[in-house]
Amino acid sequence: ILNVEQSPQSLHVQEGDSTNFTCSFPSSNFYALHWYRWETAKSPEALFVMTLNGDEKKKGRISATLNTKEGYSYLYIKGSQPEDSATYLCAFSSASKIIFGSGTRLSIRP
Amino acid sequence: EAQVTQNPRYLITVTGKKLTVTCSQNMNHEYMSWYRQDPGLGLRQIYYSMNVEVTDKGDVPEGYKVSRKEKRNFPLILESPSPNQTSLYFCATRPSLAGQDTQYFGPGTRLTVL
């Protein structure tokens, strides 16, 4: 059974602090690793798609790294702002399936 | 504008009354799928479709049916809904299952089965 694990489940961070969280995924049959940002009452929005071992992607204050050999990805947020409060989902895709983790719920304290 | 639309957005129904949730996309994407989201369980795939007339079961297909008669539409059918199908449902599309393709989500349908 393919499993995608995210940790921690939830995180409270002071505004201005930097933070990171983890996505673990199967290291076999790997096609891509996706990160999504999901705000309450909205639908998930794609942040990054990464396919190559060692990939690093950046969008503003948010960046992500990928290690396909050991099966993990980190998402980093630098200088957290209240608008960063959301659930961050990762998803592993193989040739025929996309499997989501259960997300890390991030809350930023002003 | 690229869009994934779902209807209805909210539905309260009773056990056993057949219902259909529609999903439509205007991006000519080949791959479409349905997910349900339940607290603590994340997004679980119900069914997916690689192309017209090609559908396959996801992780939680019991109690659901789908069809893909045309590329833009992928309706989710609950023949005899039960209370354990109360959930938030998302339709999603992507150009194909190729690695770099991003998945786009619809706005969600909140279903309550009494």
Tab-separated table of C-alpha atoms in Angstrom:
chain	number	residue	atom	x	y	z
A	1	ILE	CA	0.000	0.000	0.000
A	2	LEU	CA	1.410	3.358	-1.029
A	3	ASN	CA	1.389	5.880	1.790
A	4	VAL	CA	2.190	9.567	2.002
A	5	GLU	CA	2.894	10.954	5.460
A	6	GLN	CA	3.088	14.585	6.451
A	7	SER	CA	4.437	15.958	9.694
A	8	PRO	CA	3.620	17.695	11.840
A	9	GLN	CA	-0.194	17.506	11.577
A	10	SER	CA	-0.475	21.073	12.814
A	11	LEU	CA	1.857	23.913	13.584
A	12	HIS	CA	1.497	27.286	15.300
A	13	VAL	CA	4.145	29.844	14.371
A	14	GLN	CA	4.736	33.412	15.438
A	15	GLU	CA	4.465	36.015	12.671
A	16	GLY	CA	7.917	36.693	11.260
A	17	ASP	CA	9.360	33.313	12.210
A	18	SER	CA	10.442	30.798	9.596
A	19	THR	CA	9.152	27.245	9.577
A	20	ASN	CA	9.302	23.993	7.660
A	21	PHE	CA	7.457	20.716	7.435
A	22	THR	CA	7.946	17.310	5.894
A	23	CYS	CA	6.341	15.014	3.361
A	24	SER	CA	7.441	11.356	3.213
A	25	PHE	CA	6.525	9.224	0.226
A	26	PRO	CA	7.397	5.891	-1.418
A	27	SER	CA	10.765	5.986	-3.152
A	28	SER	CA	9.696	3.491	-5.842
A	29	ASN	CA	7.526	4.172	-8.925
A	30	PHE	CA	8.062	7.894	-8.446
A	31	TYR	CA	6.808	10.322	-11.080
A	32	ALA	CA	6.362	13.605	-9.256
A	33	LEU	CA	5.808	15.240	-5.900
A	34	HIS	CA	3.259	18.041	-5.648
A	35	TRP	CA	2.735	20.659	-2.961
A	36	TYR	CA	-0.616	22.410	-2.572
A	37	ARG	CA	-1.820	25.224	-0.398
A	38	TRP	CA	-5.388	24.852	0.865
A	39	GLU	CA	-7.161	27.717	2.550
A	40	THR	CA	-10.356	27.150	4.516
A	41	ALA	CA	-13.510	27.262	2.349
A	42	LYS	CA	-11.455	27.206	-0.848
A	43	SER	CA	-10.056	24.438	-3.051
A	44	PRO	CA	-6.412	23.343	-3.043
A	45	GLU	CA	-4.077	25.428	-5.200
A	46	ALA	CA	-0.864	24.080	-6.683
A	47	LEU	CA	2.377	25.503	-5.304
A	48	PHE	CA	5.071	23.268	-6.785
A	49	VAL	CA	5.541	20.189	-8.908
A	50	MET	CA	8.922	18.505	-8.556
A	51	THR	CA	10.196	15.549	-10.510
A	52	LEU	CA	13.979	15.303	-10.183
A	53	ASN	CA	16.034	14.235	-7.192
A	54	GLY	CA	17.632	17.334	-5.717
A	55	ASP	CA	14.996	19.667	-7.211
A	56	GLU	CA	14.529	22.938	-5.388
A	57	LYS	CA	11.611	25.247	-6.174
A	58	LYS	CA	10.887	28.721	-4.865
A	59	LYS	CA	7.886	31.034	-4.999
A	60	GLY	CA	8.331	34.208	-2.987
A	61	ARG	CA	8.952	33.258	0.648
A	62	ILE	CA	8.030	29.612	0.091
A	63	SER	CA	10.474	27.005	-1.157
A	64	ALA	CA	10.622	23.230	-1.396
A	65	THR	CA	13.263	20.545	-1.773
A	66	LEU	CA	13.028	16.978	-3.008
A	67	ASN	CA	14.930	13.790	-2.197
A	68	THR	CA	13.521	10.933	-4.251
A	69	LYS	CA	16.126	8.386	-3.128
A	70	GLU	CA	15.091	8.566	0.499
A	71	GLY	CA	11.505	9.595	-0.212
A	72	TYR	CA	11.034	12.993	1.410
A	73	SER	CA	10.346	16.606	0.580
A	74	TYR	CA	10.551	19.704	2.776
A	75	LEU	CA	8.471	22.841	2.442
A	76	TYR	CA	9.997	25.997	3.929
A	77	ILE	CA	8.276	29.292	4.685
A	78	LYS	CA	10.532	32.223	5.478
A	79	GLY	CA	9.262	35.095	7.612
A	80	SER	CA	5.719	33.733	8.119
A	81	GLN	CA	2.821	36.130	7.556
A	82	PRO	CA	-0.834	35.778	8.642
A	83	GLU	CA	-1.824	35.084	5.019
A	84	ASP	CA	0.341	31.945	5.103
A	85	SER	CA	-2.204	30.320	7.425
A	86	ALA	CA	-3.532	27.323	5.495
A	87	THR	CA	-3.249	23.566	5.199
A	88	TYR	CA	-0.285	22.464	3.087
A	89	LEU	CA	-0.813	19.211	1.216
A	90	CYS	CA	1.708	17.095	-0.568
A	91	ALA	CA	0.830	14.465	-3.165
A	92	PHE	CA	2.884	11.666	-4.666
A	93	SER	CA	2.182	10.617	-8.236
A	94	SER	CA	3.220	7.355	-9.854
A	95	ALA	CA	2.335	6.174	-13.364
A	96	SER	CA	-1.304	5.588	-12.511
A	97	LYS	CA	-2.074	7.097	-9.114
A	98	ILE	CA	-1.928	10.316	-7.168
A	99	ILE	CA	-1.884	9.900	-3.399
A	100	PHE	CA	-2.317	12.790	-0.997
A	101	GLY	CA	-0.966	13.186	2.486
A	102	SER	CA	-3.364	14.408	5.168
A	103	GLY	CA	-1.716	17.817	5.307
A	104	THR	CA	0.038	20.130	7.758
A	105	ARG	CA	-2.275	22.774	9.171
A	106	LEU	CA	-0.278	25.997	9.688
A	107	SER	CA	-1.535	28.841	11.871
A	108	ILE	CA	0.363	32.109	12.132
A	109	ARG	CA	0.039	34.065	15.383
A	110	PRO	CA	0.166	37.856	14.857
B	1	GLU	CA	-10.594	31.541	-18.106
B	2	ALA	CA	-9.462	28.035	-17.133
B	3	GLN	CA	-12.144	26.533	-14.919
B	4	VAL	CA	-13.267	23.419	-13.123
B	5	THR	CA	-16.895	23.718	-12.086
B	6	GLN	CA	-18.926	21.502	-9.786
B	7	ASN	CA	-22.648	21.461	-9.158
B	8	PRO	CA	-24.245	21.597	-6.761
B	9	ARG	CA	-21.925	23.255	-4.259
B	10	TYR	CA	-24.075	22.218	-1.309
B	11	LEU	CA	-26.595	19.399	-1.034
B	12	ILE	CA	-28.593	17.905	1.806
B	13	THR	CA	-30.388	14.696	0.889
B	14	VAL	CA	-31.838	11.563	2.442
B	15	THR	CA	-30.621	7.989	2.484
B	16	GLY	CA	-31.347	6.108	-0.738
B	17	LYS	CA	-32.243	9.051	-2.960
B	18	LYS	CA	-30.060	8.885	-6.074
B	19	LEU	CA	-27.988	11.969	-6.804
B	20	THR	CA	-25.410	13.190	-9.292
B	21	VAL	CA	-22.670	15.735	-8.736
B	22	THR	CA	-21.475	17.208	-11.993
B	23	CYS	CA	-17.913	18.218	-12.858
B	24	SER	CA	-16.972	20.135	-15.962
B	25	GLN	CA	-13.646	21.517	-17.217
B	26	ASN	CA	-12.812	23.799	-20.121
B	27	MET	CA	-9.081	23.050	-20.357
B	28	ASN	CA	-9.262	19.973	-22.620
B	29	HIS	CA	-7.586	17.906	-19.882
B	30	GLU	CA	-7.392	14.177	-20.333
B	31	TYR	CA	-7.191	13.201	-16.675
B	32	MET	CA	-10.062	13.807	-14.264
B	33	SER	CA	-10.690	12.447	-10.818
B	34	TRP	CA	-12.969	12.643	-7.788
B	35	TYR	CA	-11.842	12.919	-4.191
B	36	ARG	CA	-13.561	13.023	-0.857
B	37	GLN	CA	-12.164	14.898	2.074
B	38	ASP	CA	-12.936	13.823	5.621
B	39	PRO	CA	-11.435	15.218	8.831
B	40	GLY	CA	-8.158	13.536	9.701
B	41	LEU	CA	-8.145	11.454	6.516
B	42	GLY	CA	-6.973	13.932	3.901
B	43	LEU	CA	-8.030	13.666	0.278
B	44	ARG	CA	-8.935	10.152	-0.807
B	45	GLN	CA	-9.424	9.299	-4.457
B	46	ILE	CA	-12.785	7.788	-5.385
B	47	TYR	CA	-12.503	7.278	-9.141
B	48	TYR	CA	-10.337	8.612	-11.918
B	49	SER	CA	-10.421	8.763	-15.683
B	50	MET	CA	-7.407	8.822	-17.982
B	51	ASN	CA	-9.506	9.764	-21.019
B	52	VAL	CA	-12.939	9.476	-22.594
B	53	GLU	CA	-14.578	6.106	-21.861
B	54	VAL	CA	-11.662	5.117	-19.583
B	55	THR	CA	-12.426	5.086	-15.871
B	56	ASP	CA	-10.852	3.273	-12.953
B	57	LYS	CA	-11.370	2.835	-9.238
B	58	GLY	CA	-9.406	4.888	-6.765
B	59	ASP	CA	-8.953	4.045	-3.114
B	60	VAL	CA	-12.569	4.393	-1.930
B	61	PRO	CA	-14.903	3.582	-4.857
B	62	GLU	CA	-17.633	1.694	-2.951
B	63	GLY	CA	-21.033	3.308	-3.293
B	64	TYR	CA	-20.035	5.528	-6.221
B	65	LYS	CA	-20.232	5.404	-10.000
B	66	VAL	CA	-18.743	7.662	-12.656
B	67	SER	CA	-18.912	8.069	-16.394
B	68	ARG	CA	-16.744	9.834	-18.961
B	69	LYS	CA	-18.754	10.058	-22.163
B	70	GLU	CA	-17.100	13.292	-23.218
B	71	LYS	CA	-13.790	14.865	-22.337
B	72	ARG	CA	-15.078	17.885	-20.440
B	73	ASN	CA	-17.529	16.156	-18.074
B	74	PHE	CA	-16.995	13.620	-15.301
B	75	PRO	CA	-20.132	13.218	-13.175
B	76	LEU	CA	-20.094	11.406	-9.829
B	77	ILE	CA	-23.195	9.300	-9.191
B	78	LEU	CA	-24.422	8.047	-5.854
B	79	GLU	CA	-27.123	5.474	-6.669
B	80	SER	CA	-28.227	4.985	-3.076
B	81	PRO	CA	-26.508	7.480	-0.778
B	82	SER	CA	-25.863	6.567	2.839
B	83	PRO	CA	-24.876	8.751	5.815
B	84	ASN	CA	-21.243	7.581	5.612
B	85	GLN	CA	-21.037	9.368	2.277
B	86	THR	CA	-21.517	12.698	4.004
B	87	SER	CA	-18.331	14.486	3.020
B	88	LEU	CA	-16.694	17.271	1.043
B	89	TYR	CA	-16.151	16.222	-2.560
B	90	PHE	CA	-13.614	17.650	-4.988
B	91	CYS	CA	-13.313	17.115	-8.693
B	92	ALA	CA	-9.814	17.615	-10.102
B	93	THR	CA	-8.315	17.684	-13.581
B	94	ARG	CA	-4.855	17.703	-15.089
B	95	PRO	CA	-3.606	17.613	-18.689
B	96	SER	CA	-2.400	14.017	-18.271
B	97	LEU	CA	-0.750	11.904	-15.593
B	98	ALA	CA	2.712	12.978	-16.810
B	99	GLY	CA	5.039	14.062	-14.054
B	100	GLN	CA	5.128	17.834	-14.489
B	101	ASP	CA	1.410	18.372	-14.914
B	102	THR	CA	-0.347	20.374	-12.240
B	103	GLN	CA	-3.734	19.281	-10.958
B	104	TYR	CA	-6.559	21.811	-10.790
B	105	PHE	CA	-9.355	21.438	-8.273
B	106	GLY	CA	-12.984	22.396	-8.494
B	107	PRO	CA	-14.589	24.469	-5.724
B	108	GLY	CA	-15.929	21.460	-3.830
B	109	THR	CA	-19.371	20.043	-3.090
B	110	ARG	CA	-20.449	19.641	0.503
B	111	LEU	CA	-22.860	16.695	0.722
B	112	THR	CA	-24.903	15.744	3.754
B	113	VAL	CA	-26.862	12.479	3.711
B	114	LEU	CA	-29.463	12.199	6.465
